[in-house]
PDB file of C-alpha atoms in Angstrom:
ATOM      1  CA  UNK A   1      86.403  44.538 108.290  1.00 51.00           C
ATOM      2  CA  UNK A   2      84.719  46.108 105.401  1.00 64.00           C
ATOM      3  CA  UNK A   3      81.017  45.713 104.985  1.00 67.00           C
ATOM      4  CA  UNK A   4      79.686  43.794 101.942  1.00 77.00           C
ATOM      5  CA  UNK A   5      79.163  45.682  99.397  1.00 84.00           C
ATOM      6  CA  UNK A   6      75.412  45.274  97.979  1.00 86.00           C
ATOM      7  CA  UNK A   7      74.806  46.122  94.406  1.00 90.00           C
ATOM      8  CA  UNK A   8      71.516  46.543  92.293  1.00 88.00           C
ATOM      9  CA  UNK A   9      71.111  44.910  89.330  1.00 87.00           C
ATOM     10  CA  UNK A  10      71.824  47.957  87.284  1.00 89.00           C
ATOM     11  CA  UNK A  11      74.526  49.845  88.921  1.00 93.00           C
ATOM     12  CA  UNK A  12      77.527  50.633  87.596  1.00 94.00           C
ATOM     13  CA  UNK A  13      80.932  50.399  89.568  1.00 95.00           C
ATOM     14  CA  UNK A  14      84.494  51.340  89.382  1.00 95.00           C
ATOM     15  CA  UNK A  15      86.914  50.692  91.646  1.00 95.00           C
ATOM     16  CA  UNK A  16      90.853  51.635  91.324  1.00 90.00           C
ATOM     17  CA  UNK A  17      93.918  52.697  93.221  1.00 90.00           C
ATOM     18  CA  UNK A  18      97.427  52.679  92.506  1.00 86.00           C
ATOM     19  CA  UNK A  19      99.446  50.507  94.205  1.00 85.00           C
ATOM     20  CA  UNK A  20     103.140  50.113  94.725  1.00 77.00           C
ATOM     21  CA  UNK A  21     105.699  52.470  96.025  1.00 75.00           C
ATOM     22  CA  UNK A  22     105.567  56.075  93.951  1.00 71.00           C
ATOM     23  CA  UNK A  23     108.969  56.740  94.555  1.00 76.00           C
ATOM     24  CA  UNK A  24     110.260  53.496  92.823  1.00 74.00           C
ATOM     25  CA  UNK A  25     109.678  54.994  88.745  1.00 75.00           C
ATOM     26  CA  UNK A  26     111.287  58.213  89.285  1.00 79.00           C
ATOM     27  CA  UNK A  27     114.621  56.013  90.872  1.00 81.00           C
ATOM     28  CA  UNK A  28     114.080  53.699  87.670  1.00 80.00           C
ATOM     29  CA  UNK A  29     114.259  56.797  85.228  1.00 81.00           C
ATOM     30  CA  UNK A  30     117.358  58.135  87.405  1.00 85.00           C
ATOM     31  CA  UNK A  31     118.802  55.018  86.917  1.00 83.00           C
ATOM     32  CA  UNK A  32     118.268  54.503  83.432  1.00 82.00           C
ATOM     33  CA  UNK A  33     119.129  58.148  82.453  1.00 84.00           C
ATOM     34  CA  UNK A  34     122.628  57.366  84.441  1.00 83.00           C
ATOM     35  CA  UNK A  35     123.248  53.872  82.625  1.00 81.00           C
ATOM     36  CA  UNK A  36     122.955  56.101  79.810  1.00 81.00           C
ATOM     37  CA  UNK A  37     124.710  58.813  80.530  1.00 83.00           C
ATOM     38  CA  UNK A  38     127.500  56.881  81.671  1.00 80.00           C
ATOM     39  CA  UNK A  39     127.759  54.622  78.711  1.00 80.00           C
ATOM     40  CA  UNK A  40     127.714  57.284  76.576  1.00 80.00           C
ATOM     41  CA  UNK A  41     130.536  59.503  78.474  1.00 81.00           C
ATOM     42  CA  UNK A  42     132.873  56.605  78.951  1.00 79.00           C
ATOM     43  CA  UNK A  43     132.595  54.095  76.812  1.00 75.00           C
ATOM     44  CA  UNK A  44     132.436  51.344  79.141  1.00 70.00           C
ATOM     45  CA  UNK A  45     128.916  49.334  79.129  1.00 67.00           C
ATOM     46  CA  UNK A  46     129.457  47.738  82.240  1.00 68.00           C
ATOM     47  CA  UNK A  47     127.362  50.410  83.767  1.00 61.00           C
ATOM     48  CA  UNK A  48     124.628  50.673  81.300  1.00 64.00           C
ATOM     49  CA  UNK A  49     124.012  46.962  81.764  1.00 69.00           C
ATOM     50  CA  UNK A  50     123.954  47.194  85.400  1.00 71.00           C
ATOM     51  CA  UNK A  51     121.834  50.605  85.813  1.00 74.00           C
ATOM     52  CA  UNK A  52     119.943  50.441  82.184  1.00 77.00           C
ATOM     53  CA  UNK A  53     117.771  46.765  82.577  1.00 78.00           C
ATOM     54  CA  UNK A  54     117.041  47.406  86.178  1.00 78.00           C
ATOM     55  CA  UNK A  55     115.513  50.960  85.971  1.00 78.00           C
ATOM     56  CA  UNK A  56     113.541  49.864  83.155  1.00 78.00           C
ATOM     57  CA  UNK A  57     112.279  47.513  84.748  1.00 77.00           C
ATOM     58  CA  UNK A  58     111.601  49.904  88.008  1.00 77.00           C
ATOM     59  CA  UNK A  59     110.064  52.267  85.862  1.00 76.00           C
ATOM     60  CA  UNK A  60     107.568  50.080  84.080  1.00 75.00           C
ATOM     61  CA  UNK A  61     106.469  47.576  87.086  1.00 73.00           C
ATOM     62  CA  UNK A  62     107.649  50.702  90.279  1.00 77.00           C
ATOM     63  CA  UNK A  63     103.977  51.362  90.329  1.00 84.00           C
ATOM     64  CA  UNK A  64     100.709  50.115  88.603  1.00 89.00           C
ATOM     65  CA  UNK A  65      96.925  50.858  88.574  1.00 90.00           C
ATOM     66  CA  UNK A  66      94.634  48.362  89.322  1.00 94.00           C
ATOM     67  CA  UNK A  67      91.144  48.370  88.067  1.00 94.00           C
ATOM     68  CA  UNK A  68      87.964  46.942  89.400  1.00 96.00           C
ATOM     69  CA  UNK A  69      84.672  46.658  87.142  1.00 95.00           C
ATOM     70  CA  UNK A  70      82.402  44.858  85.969  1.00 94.00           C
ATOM     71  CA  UNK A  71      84.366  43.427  83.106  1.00 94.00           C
ATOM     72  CA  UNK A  72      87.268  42.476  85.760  1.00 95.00           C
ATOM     73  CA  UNK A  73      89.860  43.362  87.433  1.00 96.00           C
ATOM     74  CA  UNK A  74      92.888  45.061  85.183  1.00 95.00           C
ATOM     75  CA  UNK A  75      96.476  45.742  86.270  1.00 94.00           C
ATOM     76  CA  UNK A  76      98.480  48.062  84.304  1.00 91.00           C
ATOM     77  CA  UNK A  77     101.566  50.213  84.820  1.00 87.00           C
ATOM     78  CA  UNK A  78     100.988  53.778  85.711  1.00 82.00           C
ATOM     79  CA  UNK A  79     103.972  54.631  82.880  1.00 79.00           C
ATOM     80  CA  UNK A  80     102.909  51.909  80.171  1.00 80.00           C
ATOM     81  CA  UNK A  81      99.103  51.426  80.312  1.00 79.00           C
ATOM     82  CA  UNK A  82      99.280  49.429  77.494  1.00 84.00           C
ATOM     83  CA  UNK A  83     100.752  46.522  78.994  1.00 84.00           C
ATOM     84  CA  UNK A  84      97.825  45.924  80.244  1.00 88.00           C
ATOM     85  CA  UNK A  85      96.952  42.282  82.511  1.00 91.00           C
ATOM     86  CA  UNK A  86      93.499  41.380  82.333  1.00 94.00           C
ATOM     87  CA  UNK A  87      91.391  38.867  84.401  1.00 96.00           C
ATOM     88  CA  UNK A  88      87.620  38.684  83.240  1.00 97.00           C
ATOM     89  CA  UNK A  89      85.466  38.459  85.945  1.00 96.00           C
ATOM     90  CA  UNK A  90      84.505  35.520  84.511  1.00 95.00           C
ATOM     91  CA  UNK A  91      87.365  33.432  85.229  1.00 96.00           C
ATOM     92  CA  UNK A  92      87.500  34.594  88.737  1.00 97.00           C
ATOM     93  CA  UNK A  93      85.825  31.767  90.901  1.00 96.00           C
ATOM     94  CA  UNK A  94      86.149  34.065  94.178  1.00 95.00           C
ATOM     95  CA  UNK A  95      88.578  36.985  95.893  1.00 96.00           C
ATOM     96  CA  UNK A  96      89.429  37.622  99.410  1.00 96.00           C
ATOM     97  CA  UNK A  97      92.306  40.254 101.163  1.00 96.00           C
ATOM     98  CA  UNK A  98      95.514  39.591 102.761  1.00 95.00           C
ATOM     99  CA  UNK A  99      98.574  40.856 104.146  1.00 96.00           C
ATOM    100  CA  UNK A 100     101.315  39.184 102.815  1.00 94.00           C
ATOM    101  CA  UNK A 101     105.040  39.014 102.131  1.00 94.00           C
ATOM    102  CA  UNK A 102     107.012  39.443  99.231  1.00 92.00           C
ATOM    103  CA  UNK A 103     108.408  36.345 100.348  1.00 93.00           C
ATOM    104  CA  UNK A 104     105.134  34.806  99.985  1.00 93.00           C
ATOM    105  CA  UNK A 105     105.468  36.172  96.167  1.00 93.00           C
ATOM    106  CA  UNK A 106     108.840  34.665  95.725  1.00 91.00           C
ATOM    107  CA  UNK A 107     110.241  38.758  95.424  1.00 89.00           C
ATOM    108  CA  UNK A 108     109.698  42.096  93.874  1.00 86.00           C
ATOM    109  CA  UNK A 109     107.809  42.775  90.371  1.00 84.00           C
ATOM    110  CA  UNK A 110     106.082  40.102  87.965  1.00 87.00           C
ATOM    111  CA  UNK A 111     106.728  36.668  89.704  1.00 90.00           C
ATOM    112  CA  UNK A 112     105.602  33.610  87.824  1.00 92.00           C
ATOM    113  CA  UNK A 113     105.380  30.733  90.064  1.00 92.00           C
ATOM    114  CA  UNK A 114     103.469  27.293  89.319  1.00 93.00           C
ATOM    115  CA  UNK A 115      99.943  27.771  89.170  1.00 94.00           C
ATOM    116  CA  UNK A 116     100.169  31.583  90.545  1.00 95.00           C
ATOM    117  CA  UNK A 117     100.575  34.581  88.638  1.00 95.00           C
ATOM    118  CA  UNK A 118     101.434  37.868  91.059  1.00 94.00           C
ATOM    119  CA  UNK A 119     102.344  41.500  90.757  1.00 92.00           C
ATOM    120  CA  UNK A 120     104.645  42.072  94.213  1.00 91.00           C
ATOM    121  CA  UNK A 121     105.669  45.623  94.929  1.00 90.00           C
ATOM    122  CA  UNK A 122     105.617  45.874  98.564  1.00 89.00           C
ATOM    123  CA  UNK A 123     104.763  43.770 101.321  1.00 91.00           C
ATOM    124  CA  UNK A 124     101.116  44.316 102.716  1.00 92.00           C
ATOM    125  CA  UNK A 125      97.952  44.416 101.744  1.00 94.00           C
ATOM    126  CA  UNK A 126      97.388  42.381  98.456  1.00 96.00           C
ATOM    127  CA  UNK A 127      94.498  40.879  96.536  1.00 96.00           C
ATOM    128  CA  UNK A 128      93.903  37.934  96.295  1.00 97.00           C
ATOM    129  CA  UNK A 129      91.865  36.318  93.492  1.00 97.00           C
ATOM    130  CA  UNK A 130      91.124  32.414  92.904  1.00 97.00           C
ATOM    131  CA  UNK A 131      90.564  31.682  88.806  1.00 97.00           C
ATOM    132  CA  UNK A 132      88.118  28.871  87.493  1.00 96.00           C
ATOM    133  CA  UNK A 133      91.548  27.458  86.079  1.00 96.00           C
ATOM    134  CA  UNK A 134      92.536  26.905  89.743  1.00 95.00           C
ATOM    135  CA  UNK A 135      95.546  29.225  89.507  1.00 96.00           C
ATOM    136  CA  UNK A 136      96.118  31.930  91.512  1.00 96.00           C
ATOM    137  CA  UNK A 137      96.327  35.934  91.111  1.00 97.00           C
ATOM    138  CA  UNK A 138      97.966  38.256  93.410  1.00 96.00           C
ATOM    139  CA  UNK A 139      98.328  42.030  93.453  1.00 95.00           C
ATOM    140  CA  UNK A 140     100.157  43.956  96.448  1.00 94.00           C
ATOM    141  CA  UNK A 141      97.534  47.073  97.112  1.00 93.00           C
ATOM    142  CA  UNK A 142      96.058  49.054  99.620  1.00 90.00           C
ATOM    143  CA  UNK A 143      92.450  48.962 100.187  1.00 90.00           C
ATOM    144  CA  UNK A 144      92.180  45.546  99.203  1.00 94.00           C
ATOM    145  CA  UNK A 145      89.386  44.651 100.978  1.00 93.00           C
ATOM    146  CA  UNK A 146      87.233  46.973  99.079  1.00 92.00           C
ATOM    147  CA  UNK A 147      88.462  45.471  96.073  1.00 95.00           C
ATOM    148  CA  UNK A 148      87.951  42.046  97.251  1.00 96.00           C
ATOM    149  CA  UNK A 149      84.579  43.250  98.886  1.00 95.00           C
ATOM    150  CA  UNK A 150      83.317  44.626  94.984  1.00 95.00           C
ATOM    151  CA  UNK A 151      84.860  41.903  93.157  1.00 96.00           C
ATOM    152  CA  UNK A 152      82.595  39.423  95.274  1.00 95.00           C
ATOM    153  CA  UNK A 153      79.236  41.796  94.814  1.00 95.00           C
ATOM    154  CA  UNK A 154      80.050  41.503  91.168  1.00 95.00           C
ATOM    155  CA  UNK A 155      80.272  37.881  91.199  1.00 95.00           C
ATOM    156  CA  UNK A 156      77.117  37.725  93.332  1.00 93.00           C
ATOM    157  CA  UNK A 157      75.472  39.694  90.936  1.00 92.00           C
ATOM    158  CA  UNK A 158      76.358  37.212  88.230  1.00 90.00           C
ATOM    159  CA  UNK A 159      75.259  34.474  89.627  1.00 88.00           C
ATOM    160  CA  UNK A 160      71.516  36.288  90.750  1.00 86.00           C
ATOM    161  CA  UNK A 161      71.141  37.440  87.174  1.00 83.00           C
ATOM    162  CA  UNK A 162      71.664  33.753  86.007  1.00 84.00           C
ATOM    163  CA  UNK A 163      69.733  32.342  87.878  1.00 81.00           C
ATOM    164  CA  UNK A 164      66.688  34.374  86.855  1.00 72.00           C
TER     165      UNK A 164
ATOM    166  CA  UNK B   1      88.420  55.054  95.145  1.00 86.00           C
ATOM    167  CA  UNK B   2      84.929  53.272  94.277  1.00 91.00           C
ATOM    168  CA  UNK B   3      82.569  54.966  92.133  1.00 93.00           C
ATOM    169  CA  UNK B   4      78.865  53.625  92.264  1.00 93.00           C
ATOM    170  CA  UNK B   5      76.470  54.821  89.847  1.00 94.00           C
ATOM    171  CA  UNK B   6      73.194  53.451  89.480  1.00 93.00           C
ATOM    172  CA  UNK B   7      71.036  54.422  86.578  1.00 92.00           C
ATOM    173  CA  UNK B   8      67.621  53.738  87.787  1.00 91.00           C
ATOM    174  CA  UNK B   9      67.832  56.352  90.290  1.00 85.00           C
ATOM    175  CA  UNK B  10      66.484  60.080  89.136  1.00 79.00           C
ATOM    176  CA  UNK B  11      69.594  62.075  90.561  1.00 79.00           C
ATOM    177  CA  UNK B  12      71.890  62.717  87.569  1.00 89.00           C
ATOM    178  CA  UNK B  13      74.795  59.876  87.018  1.00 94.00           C
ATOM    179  CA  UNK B  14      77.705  63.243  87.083  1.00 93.00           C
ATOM    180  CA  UNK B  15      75.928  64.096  90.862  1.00 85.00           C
ATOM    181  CA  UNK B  16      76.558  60.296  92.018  1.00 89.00           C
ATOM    182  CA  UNK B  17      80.034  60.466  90.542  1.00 92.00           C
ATOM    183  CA  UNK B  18      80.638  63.501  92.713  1.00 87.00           C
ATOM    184  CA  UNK B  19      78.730  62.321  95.903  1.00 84.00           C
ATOM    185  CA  UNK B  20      81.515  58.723  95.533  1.00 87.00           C
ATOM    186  CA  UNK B  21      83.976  60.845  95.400  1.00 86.00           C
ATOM    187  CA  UNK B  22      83.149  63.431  98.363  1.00 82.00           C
ATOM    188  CA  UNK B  23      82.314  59.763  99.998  1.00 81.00           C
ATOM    189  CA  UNK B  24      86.077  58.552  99.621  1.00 82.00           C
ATOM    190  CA  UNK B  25      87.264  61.740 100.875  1.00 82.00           C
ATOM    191  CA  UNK B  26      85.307  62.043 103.903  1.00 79.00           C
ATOM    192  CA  UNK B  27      86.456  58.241 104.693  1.00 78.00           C
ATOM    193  CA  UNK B  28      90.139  59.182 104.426  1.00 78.00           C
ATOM    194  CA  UNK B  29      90.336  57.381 100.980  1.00 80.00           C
ATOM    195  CA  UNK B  30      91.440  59.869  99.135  1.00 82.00           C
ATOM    196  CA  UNK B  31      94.068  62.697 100.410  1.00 81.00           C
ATOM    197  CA  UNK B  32      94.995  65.693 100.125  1.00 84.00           C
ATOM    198  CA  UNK B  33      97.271  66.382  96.779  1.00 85.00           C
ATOM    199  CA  UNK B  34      96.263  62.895  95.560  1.00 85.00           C
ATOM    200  CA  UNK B  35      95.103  62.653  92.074  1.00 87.00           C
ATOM    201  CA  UNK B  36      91.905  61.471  91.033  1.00 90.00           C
ATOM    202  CA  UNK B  37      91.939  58.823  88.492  1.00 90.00           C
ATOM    203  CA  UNK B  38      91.218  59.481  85.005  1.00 89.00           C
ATOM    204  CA  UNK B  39      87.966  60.306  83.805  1.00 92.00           C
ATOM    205  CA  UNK B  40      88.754  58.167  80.316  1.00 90.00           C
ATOM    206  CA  UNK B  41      89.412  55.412  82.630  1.00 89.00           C
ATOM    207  CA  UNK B  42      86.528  55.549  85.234  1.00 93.00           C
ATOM    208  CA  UNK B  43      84.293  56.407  81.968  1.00 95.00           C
ATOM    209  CA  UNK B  44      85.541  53.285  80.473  1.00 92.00           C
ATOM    210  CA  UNK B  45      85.219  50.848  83.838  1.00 92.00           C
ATOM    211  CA  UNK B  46      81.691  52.459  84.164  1.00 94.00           C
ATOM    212  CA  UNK B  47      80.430  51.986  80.471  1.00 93.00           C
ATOM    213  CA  UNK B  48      79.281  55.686  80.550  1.00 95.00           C
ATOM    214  CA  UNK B  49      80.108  58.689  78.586  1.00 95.00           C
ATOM    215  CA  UNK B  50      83.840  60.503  79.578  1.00 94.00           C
ATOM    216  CA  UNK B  51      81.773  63.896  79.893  1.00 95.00           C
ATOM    217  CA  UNK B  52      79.709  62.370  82.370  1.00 95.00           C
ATOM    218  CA  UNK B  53      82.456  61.674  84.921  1.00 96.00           C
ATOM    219  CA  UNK B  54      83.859  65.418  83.802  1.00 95.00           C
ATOM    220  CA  UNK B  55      80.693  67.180  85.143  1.00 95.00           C
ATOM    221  CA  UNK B  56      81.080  65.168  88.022  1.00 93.00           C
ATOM    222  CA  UNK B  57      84.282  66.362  88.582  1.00 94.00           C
ATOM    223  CA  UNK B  58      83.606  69.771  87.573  1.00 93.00           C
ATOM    224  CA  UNK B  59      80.975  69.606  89.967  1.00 86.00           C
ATOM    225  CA  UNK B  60      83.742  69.015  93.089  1.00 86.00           C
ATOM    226  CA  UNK B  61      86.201  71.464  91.581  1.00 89.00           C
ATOM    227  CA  UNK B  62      83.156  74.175  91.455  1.00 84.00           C
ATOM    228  CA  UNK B  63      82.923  73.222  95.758  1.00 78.00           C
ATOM    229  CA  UNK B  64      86.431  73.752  96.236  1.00 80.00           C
ATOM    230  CA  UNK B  65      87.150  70.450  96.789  1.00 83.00           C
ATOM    231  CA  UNK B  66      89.513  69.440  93.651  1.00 88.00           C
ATOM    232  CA  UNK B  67      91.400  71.258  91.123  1.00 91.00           C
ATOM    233  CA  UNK B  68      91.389  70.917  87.212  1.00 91.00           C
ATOM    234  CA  UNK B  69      94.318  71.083  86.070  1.00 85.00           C
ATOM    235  CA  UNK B  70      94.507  70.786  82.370  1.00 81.00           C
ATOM    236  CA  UNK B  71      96.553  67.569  80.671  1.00 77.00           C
ATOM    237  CA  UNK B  72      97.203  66.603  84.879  1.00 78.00           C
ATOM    238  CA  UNK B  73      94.071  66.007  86.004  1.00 85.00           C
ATOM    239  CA  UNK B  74      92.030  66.135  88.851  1.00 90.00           C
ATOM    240  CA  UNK B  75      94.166  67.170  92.240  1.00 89.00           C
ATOM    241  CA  UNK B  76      92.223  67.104  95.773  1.00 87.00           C
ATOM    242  CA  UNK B  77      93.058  70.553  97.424  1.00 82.00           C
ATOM    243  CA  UNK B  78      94.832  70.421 100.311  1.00 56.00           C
ATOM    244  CA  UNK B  79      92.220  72.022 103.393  1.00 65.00           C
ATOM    245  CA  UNK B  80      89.103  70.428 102.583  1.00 62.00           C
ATOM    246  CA  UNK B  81      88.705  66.541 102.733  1.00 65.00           C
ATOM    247  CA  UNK B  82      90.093  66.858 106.481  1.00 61.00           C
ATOM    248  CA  UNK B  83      87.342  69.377 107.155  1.00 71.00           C
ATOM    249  CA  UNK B  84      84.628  67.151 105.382  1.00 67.00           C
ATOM    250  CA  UNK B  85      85.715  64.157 107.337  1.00 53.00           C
ATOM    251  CA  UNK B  86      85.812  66.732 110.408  1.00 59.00           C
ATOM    252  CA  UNK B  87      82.018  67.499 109.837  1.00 74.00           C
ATOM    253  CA  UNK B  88      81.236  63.750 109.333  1.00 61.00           C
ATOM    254  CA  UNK B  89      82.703  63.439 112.904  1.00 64.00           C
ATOM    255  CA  UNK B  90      81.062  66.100 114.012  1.00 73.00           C
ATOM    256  CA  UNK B  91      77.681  64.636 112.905  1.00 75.00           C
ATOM    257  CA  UNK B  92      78.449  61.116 114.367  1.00 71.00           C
ATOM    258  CA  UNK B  93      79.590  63.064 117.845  1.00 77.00           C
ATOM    259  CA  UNK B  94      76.030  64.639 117.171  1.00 87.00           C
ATOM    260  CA  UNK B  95      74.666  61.267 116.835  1.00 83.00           C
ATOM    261  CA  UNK B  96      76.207  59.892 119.417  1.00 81.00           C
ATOM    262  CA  UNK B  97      74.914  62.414 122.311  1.00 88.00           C
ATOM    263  CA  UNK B  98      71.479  62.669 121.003  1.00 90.00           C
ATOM    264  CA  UNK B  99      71.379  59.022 121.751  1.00 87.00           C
ATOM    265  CA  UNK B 100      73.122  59.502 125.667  1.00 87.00           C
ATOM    266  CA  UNK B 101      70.337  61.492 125.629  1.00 89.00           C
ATOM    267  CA  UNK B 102      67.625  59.049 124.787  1.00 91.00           C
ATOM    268  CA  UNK B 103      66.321  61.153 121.471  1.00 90.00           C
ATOM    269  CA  UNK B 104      64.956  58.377 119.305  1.00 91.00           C
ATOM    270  CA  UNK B 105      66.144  58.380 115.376  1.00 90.00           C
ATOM    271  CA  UNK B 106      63.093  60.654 114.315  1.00 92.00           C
ATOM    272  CA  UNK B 107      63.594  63.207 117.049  1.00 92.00           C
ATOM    273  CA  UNK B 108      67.381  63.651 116.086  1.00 92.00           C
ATOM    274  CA  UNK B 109      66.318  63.708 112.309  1.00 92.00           C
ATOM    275  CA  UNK B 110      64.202  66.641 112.749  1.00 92.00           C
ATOM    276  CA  UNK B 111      66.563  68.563 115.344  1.00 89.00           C
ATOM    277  CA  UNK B 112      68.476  68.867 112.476  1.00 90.00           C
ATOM    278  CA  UNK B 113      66.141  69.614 109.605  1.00 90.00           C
ATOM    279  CA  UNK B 114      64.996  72.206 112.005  1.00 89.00           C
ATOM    280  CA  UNK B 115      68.280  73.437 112.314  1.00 87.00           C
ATOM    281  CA  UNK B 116      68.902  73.190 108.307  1.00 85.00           C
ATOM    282  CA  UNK B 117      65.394  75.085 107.571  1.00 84.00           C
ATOM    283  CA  UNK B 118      66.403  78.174 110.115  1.00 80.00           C
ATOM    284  CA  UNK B 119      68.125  80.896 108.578  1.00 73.00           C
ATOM    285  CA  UNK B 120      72.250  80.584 108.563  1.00 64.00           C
ATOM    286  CA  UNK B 121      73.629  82.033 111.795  1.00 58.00           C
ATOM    287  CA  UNK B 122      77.313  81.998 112.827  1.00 51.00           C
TER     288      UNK B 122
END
């Protein structure tokens, strides 16, 4: 168990890691380059449309930064920054740690379920967060009890200042 | 990694970048030939100035402990986190017997100020 982490009114935190299997975006670029390849040397797309949509997808959600601040927390692909996922810290009501499955998630990648959003890559350690809007947020890292652990300091933090 | 900088304090916000970093080390956080995240990035989560985090990393690569690498980034070097997380053993093994030993907090404190103000033997 981590200790809580205790923050003054003026520090200034960052938190990230990235998460998800490193091996998985060089195996998506393999397999893309072959789809390619392939297509190209025979003429037959069967392969490109088996190898080409499944290592892009590898390679754009294989592995993904998470950010902690005080803005939020941000999850972006290590590849493609700019598709960026943003929760304001705002809209998080609170944020906890948990080993879970990718069955849990419903499978591997960006799963959209009713009421929770998550960002599976391997089963484990994930953060949890819990929005105002009563949905859910999920992101498979390690270390996410720190992130849980700031993410709650930050929220703390909030709620001292406002009530000043 | 978590990086805590607090402004109010008088030590310089590029020395408390270092000292979170040399923390996540010693704690096994951060690895040997792992990359350091982006000082753009931390600068940005942080709200402070990019050059800020750079000094702070210059200020590890400068004790051996990462490598700049220019357009890679910041690489931890392979010997030295163990070693660092060796000495913070060390000191809690230190800890640890000065208490068997029934030195109070203050007593073990100055054992090893008095041991830091002596001159360096091997």
């Amino acid at each position: 168990m981590t200790p809580p982490i205790n923050l003054s009114p003026g520090e200034k935190v960052a938190w990230n890691r990235t998460a998800g299997l490193t091996w998985l975006w060089p195996v998506g670029a393999v397999l893309t380059i072959a789809g390619v390849v392939v297509t190209v040397l025979t003429g037959d797309s069967t392969a490109a449309y088996a190898g080409i949509p499944l290592g892009v997808v590898l390679v754009i959600v294989g592995t993904v930064r998470v950010n902690v601040d005080a803005s939020g927390v941000s999850v972006a692909p290590v590849v493609a920054p700019f598709v960026r996922r943003r929760i304001p810290l705002d809209q998080i009501e609170n944020a906890w740690a948990k080993r879970t499955t990718l069955t849990e998630l419903h499978g591997f990648g960006y799963r959209i379920q009713p009421g929770r959003h998550a960002v599976a890559l391997r089963p484990g350690d994930a953060l949890w967060l819990k929005l105002k809007s009563g949905r859910e947020f999920v992101v498979t890292t390690d270390d996410a009890a720190s992130a849980a652990g700031l993410i709650e300091a930050l929220l703390r933090r909030d709620e001292d200042m406002r009530s000043l | 990694m978590l990086v805590r900088i607090d402004p109010s304090l008088s030590t310089p916000l590029s020395d408390q970048v270092a000292s979170s970093v040399r923390r996540a080390m010693a704690e096994g956080d951060l690895q040997q030939g792992q990359r350091l995240p982006a000082a753009r990035e931390v600068a940005r989560s942080l709200g402070v100035n990019m050059h800020t985090v750079l000094r702070g990393y210059q200020i590890l690569r400068d004790e051996g402990l990462i490598e700049l690498r220019p357009g890679r980034g910041a690489v931890v070097t392979a010997v030295t986190p163990q070693s660092r997380a060796a000495l913070f053993e060390k000191a809690r093994q230190l800890v640890a017997d000065a208490r068997s030993m029934g030195l109070s907090e203050a007593e073990t404190l100055a054992l090893v100020s008095s041991c830091m103000s002596s001159p360096a033997q091997v």
